[in-house]
Short mmCIF file of C-alpha atoms in Angstrom, two decimals:
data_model
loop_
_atom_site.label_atom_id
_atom_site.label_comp_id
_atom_site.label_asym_id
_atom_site.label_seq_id
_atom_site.Cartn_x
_atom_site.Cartn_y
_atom_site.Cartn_z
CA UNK T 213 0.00 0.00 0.00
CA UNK T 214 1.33 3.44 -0.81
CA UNK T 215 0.72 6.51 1.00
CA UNK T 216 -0.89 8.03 -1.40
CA UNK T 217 -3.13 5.35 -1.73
CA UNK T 218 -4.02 4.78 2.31
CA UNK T 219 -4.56 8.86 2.02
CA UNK T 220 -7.32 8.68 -0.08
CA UNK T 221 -8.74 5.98 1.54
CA UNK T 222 -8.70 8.10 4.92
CA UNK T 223 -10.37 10.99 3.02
CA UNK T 224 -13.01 8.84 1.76
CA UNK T 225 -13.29 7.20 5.50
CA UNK T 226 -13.66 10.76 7.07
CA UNK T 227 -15.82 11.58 4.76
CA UNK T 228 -18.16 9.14 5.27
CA UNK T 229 -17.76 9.44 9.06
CA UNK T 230 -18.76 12.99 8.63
CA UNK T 231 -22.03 11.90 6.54
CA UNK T 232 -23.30 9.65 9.17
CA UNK T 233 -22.05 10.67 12.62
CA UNK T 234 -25.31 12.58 13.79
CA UNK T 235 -28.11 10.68 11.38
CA UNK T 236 -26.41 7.07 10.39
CA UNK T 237 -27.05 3.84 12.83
CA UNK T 238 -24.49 3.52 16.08
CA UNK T 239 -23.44 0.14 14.28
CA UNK T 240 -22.41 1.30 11.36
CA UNK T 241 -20.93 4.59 12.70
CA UNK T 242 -18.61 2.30 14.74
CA UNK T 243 -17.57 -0.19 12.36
CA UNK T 244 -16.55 2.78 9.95
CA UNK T 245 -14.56 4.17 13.04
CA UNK T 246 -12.65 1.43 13.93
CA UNK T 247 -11.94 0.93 9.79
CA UNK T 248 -10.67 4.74 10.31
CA UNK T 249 -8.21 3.67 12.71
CA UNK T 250 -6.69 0.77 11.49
CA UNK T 251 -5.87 3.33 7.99
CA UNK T 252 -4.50 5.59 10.73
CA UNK T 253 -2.06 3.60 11.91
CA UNK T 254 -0.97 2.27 8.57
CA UNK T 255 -0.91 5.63 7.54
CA UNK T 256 1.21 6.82 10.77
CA UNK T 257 3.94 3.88 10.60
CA UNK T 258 4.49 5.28 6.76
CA UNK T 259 4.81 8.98 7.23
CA UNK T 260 6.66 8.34 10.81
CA UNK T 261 8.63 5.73 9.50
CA UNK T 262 7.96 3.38 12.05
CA UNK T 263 6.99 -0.56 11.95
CA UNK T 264 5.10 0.33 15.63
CA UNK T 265 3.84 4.06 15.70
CA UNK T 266 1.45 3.80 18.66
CA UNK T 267 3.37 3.53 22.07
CA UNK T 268 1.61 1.75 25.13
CA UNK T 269 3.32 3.39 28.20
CA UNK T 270 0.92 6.05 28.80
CA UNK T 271 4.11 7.76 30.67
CA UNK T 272 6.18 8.08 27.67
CA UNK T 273 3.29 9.44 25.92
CA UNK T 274 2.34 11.93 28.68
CA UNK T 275 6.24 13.26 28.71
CA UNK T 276 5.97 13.36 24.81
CA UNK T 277 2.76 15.69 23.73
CA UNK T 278 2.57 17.60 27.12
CA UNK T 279 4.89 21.07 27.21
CA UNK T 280 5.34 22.87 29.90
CA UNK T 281 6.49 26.60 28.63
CA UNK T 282 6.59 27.95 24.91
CA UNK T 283 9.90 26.92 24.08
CA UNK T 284 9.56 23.36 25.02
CA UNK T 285 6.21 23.08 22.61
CA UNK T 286 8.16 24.74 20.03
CA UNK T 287 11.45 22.30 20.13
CA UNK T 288 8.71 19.83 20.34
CA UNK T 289 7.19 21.06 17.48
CA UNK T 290 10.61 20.01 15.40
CA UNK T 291 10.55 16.56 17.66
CA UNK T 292 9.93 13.12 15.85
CA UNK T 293 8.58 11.54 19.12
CA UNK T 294 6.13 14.54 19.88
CA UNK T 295 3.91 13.54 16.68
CA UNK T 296 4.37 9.37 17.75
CA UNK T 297 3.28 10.35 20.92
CA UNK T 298 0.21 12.71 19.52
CA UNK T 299 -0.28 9.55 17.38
CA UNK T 300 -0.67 7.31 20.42
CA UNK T 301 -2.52 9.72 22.39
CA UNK T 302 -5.29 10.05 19.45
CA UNK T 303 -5.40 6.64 19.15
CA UNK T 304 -5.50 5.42 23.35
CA UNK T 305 -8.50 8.31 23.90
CA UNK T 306 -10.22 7.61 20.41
CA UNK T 307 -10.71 4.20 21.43
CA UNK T 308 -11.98 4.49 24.72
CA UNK T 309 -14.59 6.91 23.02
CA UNK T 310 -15.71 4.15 21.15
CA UNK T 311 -15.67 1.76 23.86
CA UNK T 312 -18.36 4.46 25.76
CA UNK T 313 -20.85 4.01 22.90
CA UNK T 314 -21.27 0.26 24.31
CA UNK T 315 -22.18 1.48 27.69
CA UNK T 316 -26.18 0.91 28.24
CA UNK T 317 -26.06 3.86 30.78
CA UNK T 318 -25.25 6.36 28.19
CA UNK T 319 -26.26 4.73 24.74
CA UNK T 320 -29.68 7.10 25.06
CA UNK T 321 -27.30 10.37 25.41
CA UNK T 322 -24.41 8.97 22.82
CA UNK T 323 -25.73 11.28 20.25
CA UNK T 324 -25.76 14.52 21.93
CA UNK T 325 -22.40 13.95 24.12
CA UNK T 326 -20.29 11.38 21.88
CA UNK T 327 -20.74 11.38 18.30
CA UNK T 328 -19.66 14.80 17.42
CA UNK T 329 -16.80 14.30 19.82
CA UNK T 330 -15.60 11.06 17.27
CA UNK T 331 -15.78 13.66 13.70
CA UNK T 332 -13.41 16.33 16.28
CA UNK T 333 -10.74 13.79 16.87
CA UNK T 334 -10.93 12.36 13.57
CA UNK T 335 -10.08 15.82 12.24
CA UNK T 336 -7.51 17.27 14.99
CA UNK T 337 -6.21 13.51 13.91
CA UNK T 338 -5.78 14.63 10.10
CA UNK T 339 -4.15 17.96 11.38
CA UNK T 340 -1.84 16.41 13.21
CA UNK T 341 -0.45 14.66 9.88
CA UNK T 342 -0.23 17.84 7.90
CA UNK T 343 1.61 19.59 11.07
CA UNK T 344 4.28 16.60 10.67
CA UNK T 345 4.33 16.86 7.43
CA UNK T 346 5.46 20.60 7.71
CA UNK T 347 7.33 20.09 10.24
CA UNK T 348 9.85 17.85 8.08
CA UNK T 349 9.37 20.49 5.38
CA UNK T 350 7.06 18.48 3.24
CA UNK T 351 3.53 19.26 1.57
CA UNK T 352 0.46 18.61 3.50
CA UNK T 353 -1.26 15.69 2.84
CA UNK T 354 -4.67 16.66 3.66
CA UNK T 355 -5.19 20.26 2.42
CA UNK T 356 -8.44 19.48 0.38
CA UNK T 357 -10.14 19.62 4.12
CA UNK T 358 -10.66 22.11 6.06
CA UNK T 359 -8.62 21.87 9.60
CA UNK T 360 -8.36 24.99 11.39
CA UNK T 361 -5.34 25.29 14.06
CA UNK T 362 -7.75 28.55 15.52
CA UNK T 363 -10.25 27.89 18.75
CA UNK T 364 -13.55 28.84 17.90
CA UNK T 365 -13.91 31.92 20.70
CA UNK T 366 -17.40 31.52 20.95
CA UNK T 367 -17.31 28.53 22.92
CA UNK T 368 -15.80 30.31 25.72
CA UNK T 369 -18.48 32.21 26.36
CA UNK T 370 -20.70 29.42 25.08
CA UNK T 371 -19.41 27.32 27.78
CA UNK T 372 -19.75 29.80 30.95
CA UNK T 373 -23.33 30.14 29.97
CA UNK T 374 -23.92 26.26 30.25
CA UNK T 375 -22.06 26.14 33.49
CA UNK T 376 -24.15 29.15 34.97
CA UNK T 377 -27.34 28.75 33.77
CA UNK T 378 -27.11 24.69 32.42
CA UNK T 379 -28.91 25.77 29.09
CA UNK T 380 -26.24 24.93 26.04
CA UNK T 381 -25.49 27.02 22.73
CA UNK T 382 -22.94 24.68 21.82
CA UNK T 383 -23.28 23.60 17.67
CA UNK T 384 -22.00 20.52 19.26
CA UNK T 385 -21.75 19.31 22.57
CA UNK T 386 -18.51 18.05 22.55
CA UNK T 387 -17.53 21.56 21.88
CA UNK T 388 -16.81 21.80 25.53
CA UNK T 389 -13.90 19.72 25.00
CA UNK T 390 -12.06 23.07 23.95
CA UNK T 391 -11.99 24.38 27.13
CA UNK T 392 -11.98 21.55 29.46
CA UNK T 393 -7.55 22.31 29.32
CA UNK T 394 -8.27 25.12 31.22
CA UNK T 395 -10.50 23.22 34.29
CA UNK T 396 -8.03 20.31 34.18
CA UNK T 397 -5.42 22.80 35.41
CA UNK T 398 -7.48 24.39 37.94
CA UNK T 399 -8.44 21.09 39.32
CA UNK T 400 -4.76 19.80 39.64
CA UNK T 401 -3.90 23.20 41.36
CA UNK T 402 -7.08 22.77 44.39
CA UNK T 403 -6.63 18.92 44.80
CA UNK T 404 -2.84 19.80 45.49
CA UNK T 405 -3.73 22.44 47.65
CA UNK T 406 -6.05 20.53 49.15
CA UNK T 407 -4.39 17.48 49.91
CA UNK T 408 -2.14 19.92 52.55
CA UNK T 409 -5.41 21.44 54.06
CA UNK T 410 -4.61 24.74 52.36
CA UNK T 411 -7.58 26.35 50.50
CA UNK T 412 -5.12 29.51 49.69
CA UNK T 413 -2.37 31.45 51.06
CA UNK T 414 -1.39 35.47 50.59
CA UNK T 415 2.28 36.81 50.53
CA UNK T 416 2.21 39.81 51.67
CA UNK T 417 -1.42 40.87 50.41
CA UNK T 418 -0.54 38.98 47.01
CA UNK T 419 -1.63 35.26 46.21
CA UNK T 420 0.72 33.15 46.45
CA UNK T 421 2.69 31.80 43.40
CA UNK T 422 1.46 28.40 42.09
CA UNK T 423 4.99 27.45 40.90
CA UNK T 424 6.81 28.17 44.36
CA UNK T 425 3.79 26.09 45.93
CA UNK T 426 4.85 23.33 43.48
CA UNK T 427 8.72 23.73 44.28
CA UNK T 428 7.69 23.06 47.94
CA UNK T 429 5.44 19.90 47.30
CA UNK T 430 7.97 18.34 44.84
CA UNK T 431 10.61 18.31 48.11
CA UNK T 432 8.25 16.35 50.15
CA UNK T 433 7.72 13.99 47.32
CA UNK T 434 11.28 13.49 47.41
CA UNK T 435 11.94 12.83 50.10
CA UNK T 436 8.87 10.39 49.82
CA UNK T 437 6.82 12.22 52.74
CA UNK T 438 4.11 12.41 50.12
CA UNK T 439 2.88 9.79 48.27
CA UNK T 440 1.45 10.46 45.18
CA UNK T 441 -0.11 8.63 41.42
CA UNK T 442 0.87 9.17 39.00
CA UNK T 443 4.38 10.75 38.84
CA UNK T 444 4.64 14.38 40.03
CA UNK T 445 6.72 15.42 37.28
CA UNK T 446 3.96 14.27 34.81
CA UNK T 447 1.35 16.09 37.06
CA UNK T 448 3.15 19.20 36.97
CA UNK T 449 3.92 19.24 33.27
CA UNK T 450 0.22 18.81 32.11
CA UNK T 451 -0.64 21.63 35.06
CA UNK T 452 1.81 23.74 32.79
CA UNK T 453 0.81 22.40 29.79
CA UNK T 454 -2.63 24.18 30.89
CA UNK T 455 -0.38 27.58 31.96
CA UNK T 456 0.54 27.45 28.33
CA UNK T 457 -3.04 26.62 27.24
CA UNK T 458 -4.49 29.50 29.17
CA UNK T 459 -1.50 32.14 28.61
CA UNK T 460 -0.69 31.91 24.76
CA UNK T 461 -4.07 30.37 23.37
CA UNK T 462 -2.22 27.36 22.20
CA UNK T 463 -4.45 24.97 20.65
CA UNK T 464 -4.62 21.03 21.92
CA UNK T 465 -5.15 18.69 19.50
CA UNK T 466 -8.30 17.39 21.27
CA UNK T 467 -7.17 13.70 23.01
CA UNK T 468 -4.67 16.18 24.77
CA UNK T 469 -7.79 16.56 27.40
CA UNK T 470 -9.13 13.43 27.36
CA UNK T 471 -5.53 11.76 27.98
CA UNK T 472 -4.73 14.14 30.76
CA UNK T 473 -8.25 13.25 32.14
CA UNK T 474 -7.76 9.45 32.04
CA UNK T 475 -3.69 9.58 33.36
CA UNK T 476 -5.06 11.58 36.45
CA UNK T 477 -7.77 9.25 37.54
CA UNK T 478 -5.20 8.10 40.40
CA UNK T 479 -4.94 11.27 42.04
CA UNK T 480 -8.73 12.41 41.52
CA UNK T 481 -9.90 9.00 42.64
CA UNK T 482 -7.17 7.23 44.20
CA UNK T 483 -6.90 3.17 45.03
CA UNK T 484 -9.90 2.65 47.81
CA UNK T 485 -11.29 6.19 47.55
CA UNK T 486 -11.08 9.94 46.47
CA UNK T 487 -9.12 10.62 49.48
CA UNK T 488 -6.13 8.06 48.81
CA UNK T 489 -5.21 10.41 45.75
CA UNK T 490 -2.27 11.53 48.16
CA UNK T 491 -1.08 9.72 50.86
CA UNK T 492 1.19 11.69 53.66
CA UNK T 493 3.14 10.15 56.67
CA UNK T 494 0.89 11.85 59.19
CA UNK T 495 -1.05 14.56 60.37
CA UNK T 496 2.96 15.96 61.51
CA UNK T 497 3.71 16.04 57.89
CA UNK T 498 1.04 18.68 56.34
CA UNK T 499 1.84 21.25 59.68
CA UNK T 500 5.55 20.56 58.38
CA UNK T 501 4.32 21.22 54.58
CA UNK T 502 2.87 24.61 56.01
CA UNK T 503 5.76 25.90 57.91
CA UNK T 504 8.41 24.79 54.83
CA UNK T 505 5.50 26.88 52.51
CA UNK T 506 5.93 29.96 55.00
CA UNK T 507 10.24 29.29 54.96
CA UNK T 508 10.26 29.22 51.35
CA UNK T 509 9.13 32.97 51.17
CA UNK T 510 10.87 33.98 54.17
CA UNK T 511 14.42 32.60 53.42
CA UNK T 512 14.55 33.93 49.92
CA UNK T 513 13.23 37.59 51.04
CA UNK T 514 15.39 40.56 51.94
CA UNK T 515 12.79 41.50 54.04
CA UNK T 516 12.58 38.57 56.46
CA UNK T 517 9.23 40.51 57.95
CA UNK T 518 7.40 39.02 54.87
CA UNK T 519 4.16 37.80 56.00
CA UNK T 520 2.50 34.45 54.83
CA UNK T 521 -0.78 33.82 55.95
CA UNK T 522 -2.41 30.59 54.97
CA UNK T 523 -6.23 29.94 54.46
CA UNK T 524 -6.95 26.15 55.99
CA UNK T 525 -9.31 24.02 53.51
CA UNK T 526 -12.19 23.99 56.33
CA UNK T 527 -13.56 20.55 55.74
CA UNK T 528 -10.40 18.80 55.93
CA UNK T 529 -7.28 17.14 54.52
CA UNK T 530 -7.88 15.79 51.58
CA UNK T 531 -5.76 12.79 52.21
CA UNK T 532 -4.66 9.75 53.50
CA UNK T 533 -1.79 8.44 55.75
CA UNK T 534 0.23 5.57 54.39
CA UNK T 535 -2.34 2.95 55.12
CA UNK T 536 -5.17 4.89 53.16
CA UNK T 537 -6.49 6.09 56.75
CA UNK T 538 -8.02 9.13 56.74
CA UNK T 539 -6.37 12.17 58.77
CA UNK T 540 -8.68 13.59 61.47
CA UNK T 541 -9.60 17.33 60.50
CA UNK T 542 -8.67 19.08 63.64
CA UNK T 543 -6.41 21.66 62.28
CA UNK T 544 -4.00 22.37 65.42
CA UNK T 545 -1.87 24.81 63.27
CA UNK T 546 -4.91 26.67 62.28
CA UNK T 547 -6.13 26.97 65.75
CA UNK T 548 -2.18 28.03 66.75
CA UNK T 549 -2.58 30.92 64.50
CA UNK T 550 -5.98 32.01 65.89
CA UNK T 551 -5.17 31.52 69.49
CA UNK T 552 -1.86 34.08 68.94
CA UNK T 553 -3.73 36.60 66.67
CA UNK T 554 -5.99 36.53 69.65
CA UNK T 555 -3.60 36.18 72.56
CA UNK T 556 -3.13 39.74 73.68
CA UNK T 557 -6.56 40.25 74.80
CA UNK T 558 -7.27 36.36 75.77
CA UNK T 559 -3.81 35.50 77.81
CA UNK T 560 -5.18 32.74 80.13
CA UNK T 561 -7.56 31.40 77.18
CA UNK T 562 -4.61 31.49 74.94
CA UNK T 563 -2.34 29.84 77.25
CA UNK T 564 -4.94 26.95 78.29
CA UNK T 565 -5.70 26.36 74.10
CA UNK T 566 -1.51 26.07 73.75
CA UNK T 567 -1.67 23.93 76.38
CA UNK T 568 -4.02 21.27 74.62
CA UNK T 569 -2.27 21.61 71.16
CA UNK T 570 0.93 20.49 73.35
CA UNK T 571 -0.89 17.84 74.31
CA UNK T 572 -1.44 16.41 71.26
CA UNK T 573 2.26 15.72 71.12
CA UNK T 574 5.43 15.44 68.60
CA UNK T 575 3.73 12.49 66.58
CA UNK T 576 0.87 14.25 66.24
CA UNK T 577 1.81 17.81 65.34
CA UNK T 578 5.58 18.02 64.42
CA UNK T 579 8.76 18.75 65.66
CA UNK T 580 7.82 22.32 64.46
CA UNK T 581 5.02 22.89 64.81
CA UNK T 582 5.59 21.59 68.95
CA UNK T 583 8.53 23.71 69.14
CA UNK T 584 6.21 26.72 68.35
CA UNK T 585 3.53 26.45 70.71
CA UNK T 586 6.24 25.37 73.35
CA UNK T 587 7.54 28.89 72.92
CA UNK T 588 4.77 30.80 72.72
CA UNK T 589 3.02 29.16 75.48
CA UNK T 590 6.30 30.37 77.76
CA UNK T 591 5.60 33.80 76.25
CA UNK T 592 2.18 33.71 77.26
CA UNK T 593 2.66 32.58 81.05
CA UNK T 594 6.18 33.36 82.10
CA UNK T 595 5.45 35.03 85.42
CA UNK T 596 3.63 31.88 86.21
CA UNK T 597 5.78 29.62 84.76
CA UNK T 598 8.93 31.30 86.34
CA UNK T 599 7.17 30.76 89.73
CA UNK T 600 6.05 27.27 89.29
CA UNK T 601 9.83 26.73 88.47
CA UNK T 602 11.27 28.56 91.08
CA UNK T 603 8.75 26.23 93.42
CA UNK T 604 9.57 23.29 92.13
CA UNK T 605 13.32 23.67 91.95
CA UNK T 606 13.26 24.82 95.52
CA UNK T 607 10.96 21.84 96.67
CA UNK T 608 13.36 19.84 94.88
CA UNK T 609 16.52 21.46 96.80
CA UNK T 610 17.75 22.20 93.34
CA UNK T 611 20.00 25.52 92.83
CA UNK T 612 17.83 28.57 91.15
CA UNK T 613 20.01 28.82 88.29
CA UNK T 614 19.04 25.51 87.08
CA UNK T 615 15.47 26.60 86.75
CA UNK T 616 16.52 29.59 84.99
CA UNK T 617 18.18 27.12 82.36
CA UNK T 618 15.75 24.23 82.10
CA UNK T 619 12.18 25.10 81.85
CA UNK T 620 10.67 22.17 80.61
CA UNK T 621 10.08 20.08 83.63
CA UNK T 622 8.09 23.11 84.89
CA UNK T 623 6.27 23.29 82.06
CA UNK T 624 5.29 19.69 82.18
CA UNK T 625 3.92 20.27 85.02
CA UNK T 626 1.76 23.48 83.71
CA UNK T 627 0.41 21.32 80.50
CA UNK T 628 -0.64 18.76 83.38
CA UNK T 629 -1.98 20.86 86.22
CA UNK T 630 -3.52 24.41 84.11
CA UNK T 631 -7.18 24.54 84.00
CA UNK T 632 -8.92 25.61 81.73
CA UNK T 633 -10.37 29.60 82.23
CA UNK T 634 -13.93 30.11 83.51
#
């Protein structure tokens, strides 16, 4: 078989695809689907060059059509494996599309939500070719049909309307596949967010910058105090991927979404439930996430009075521990915060609420975290603290001085004994 030859077979293929997608049976639009694929990948493995053009890892692919800043699409604009992994991509999404029209509990809604979405990859599929072609400085192969590289910007605004009000002007409902890059990367940035508790955090009356957020996380992950499926570094390139989406109108071919959709299932969804999308060592480990977050902004400012104030996700962690436990939502460095925003005016109230985060322990709060409350908690009730020391040391027939330099004993004896204010 030439090219030439399995060419005009796809034209004639797409063409009758286009003829029968919205009137023609479900039978016979799927049999002339799958016929459109298997001339797609004959017609790939010629123009690639390649015995095997669709790969199977959906890794590879993810780390082959996903860019994460303009240069990188446009070196991998010039890159062989970009267009094998485009190839792959089309061909992984296009046939769980078709596996969809099978399900009973959509067939009745396959026309509205599917079929048009089968004629849009079919053609993003025939613009991918000619952008190869060019790419390698060669004629298009399919410039008899028309394949625009532009969004439509109607759907935009098309789209907010259906979301508001739930009344669609879409020509086609799987219109709203053009904008779904944009949600993907706003849901990657809240379930990350999330997962540490955090709804939001200012830096000095500014938001706080998504990519220093991500710097932050990817440490943990290191250092394998976070758990998370799939890969980060896969994660954070399609999050960018939707930076470049959003920033420089960048057109996906359309299985960009639907891949990015399906490779993310892990962390949406997780392995028991949606929580186990990201598993932490403890509770410890998110108060330790939040005070790294706060150091990360401090260290690197000449003004070391920079202030970072975190917003806590109110219903929770959105996480697991190790074991796919869920964390308990008491948020003991939320309620540190409040109790020393409120501490001038509430000393004794203050001092008894430090005492119960104390409580809670090193295993339960972090090194940190402890450390923190220890101090402020001295802050808050030297005078009595001194005295219960200076009691206790004398009791004891122990020299002042040492009660000057050891305070914790006495203190033990505070977090014990202090009750709490009328």
């Amino acid at each position: 078989m030439t090219i030439d030859w399995v060419k005009d077979e796809i034209v004639k293929k797409y063409s009758c695809v286009e003829q029968i997608v919205y009137a023609g049976s479900l039978n016979t639009l799927l049999n002339e689907c799958h016929q459109y694929l298997n001339l797609y990948e004959t017609l790939c493995a010629q123009v690639l060059n390649l015995n095997k053009p669709f790969l199977s890892n959906e890794i590879q692919i993810a780390e082959a059509i996903y860019y994460t800043t303009q240069s990188d699409y446009e070196r991998k604009l010039l890159n062989h494996t970009y267009y094998r992994g485009n190839c792959s991509a089309f061909s992984n999404v296009f046939r769980s599309i078709l596996t969809r029209f099978r399900d009973e509990a959509i067939q009745e809604s396959a026309l509205r939500k599917l079929r048009g979405l089968t004629l849009k990859h079919i053609i993003d599929s025939l613009r991918l070719i000619n952008h190869y072609q060019g790419s390698v400085g060669k004629n298009e192969l399919f410039n008899n049909i028309y394949l625009t590289n532009n969004p439509d910007f109607s759907i935009y605004y098309d789209t907010c309307d259906q979301i508001i009000f739930g009344e669609a002007n879409f020509d086609d409902y799987s219109d709203q596949s053009e904008v779904t890059p944009a949600l993907i990367r706003v849901m990657i940035e809240l379930r990350l967010k999330w997962s540490m508790g955090i709804s939001g955090y200012m830096v000095s009356q500014k938001p706080g910058n998504m990519s220093d957020f991500l710097e932050v996380y990817r440490s943990f992950v290191n250092q394998q105090k976070v758990i998370i499926d799939p890969r980060f570094d896969i994660i954070k390139r399609i999050y960018e991927w939707g930076n470049i989406y959003i920033h420089t109108g960048t057109r996906s071919y359309t299985w960009l979404t639907g891949f990015a959709v399906n490779i993310l299932k892990p962390l949406f969804y997780g392995e028991t439930h949606r929580l186990s999308g990201v598993r932490v060592e403890s509770l410890a480990t998110i108060y330790e996430f939040w005070d790294e977050l706060k150091n990360h902004y401090i260290n690197r400012s000449h003004d070391k009075r920079v202030d970072v104030r975190i917003f806590p996700y109110t219903p929770g962690f959105i996480c697991t521990d190790k074991t796919f436990s869920s964390i308990p939502c008491k948020n003991h460095y939320a309620i540190y915060e409040d109790v020393m925003l409120k501490s001038g005016l509430y000393k004794a109230i203050a001092a008894y609420n430090m005492k119960c985060i104390l409580g809670e322990g090193i295993s339960a709060i972090g090194n940190a975290l402890y450390e923190r409350v220890r101090n402020s908690y001295i802050s808050l009730r030297e005078h009595e603290i001194r005295e219960r020391a200076y009691y206790v040391w004398l009791k004891r027939d122990m020299p002042l001085w040492d009660a000057d330099r050891d305070w914790y004993c006495a203190i033990e004896d505070d977090i014990a004994y202090l009750p709490k204010p009328a």
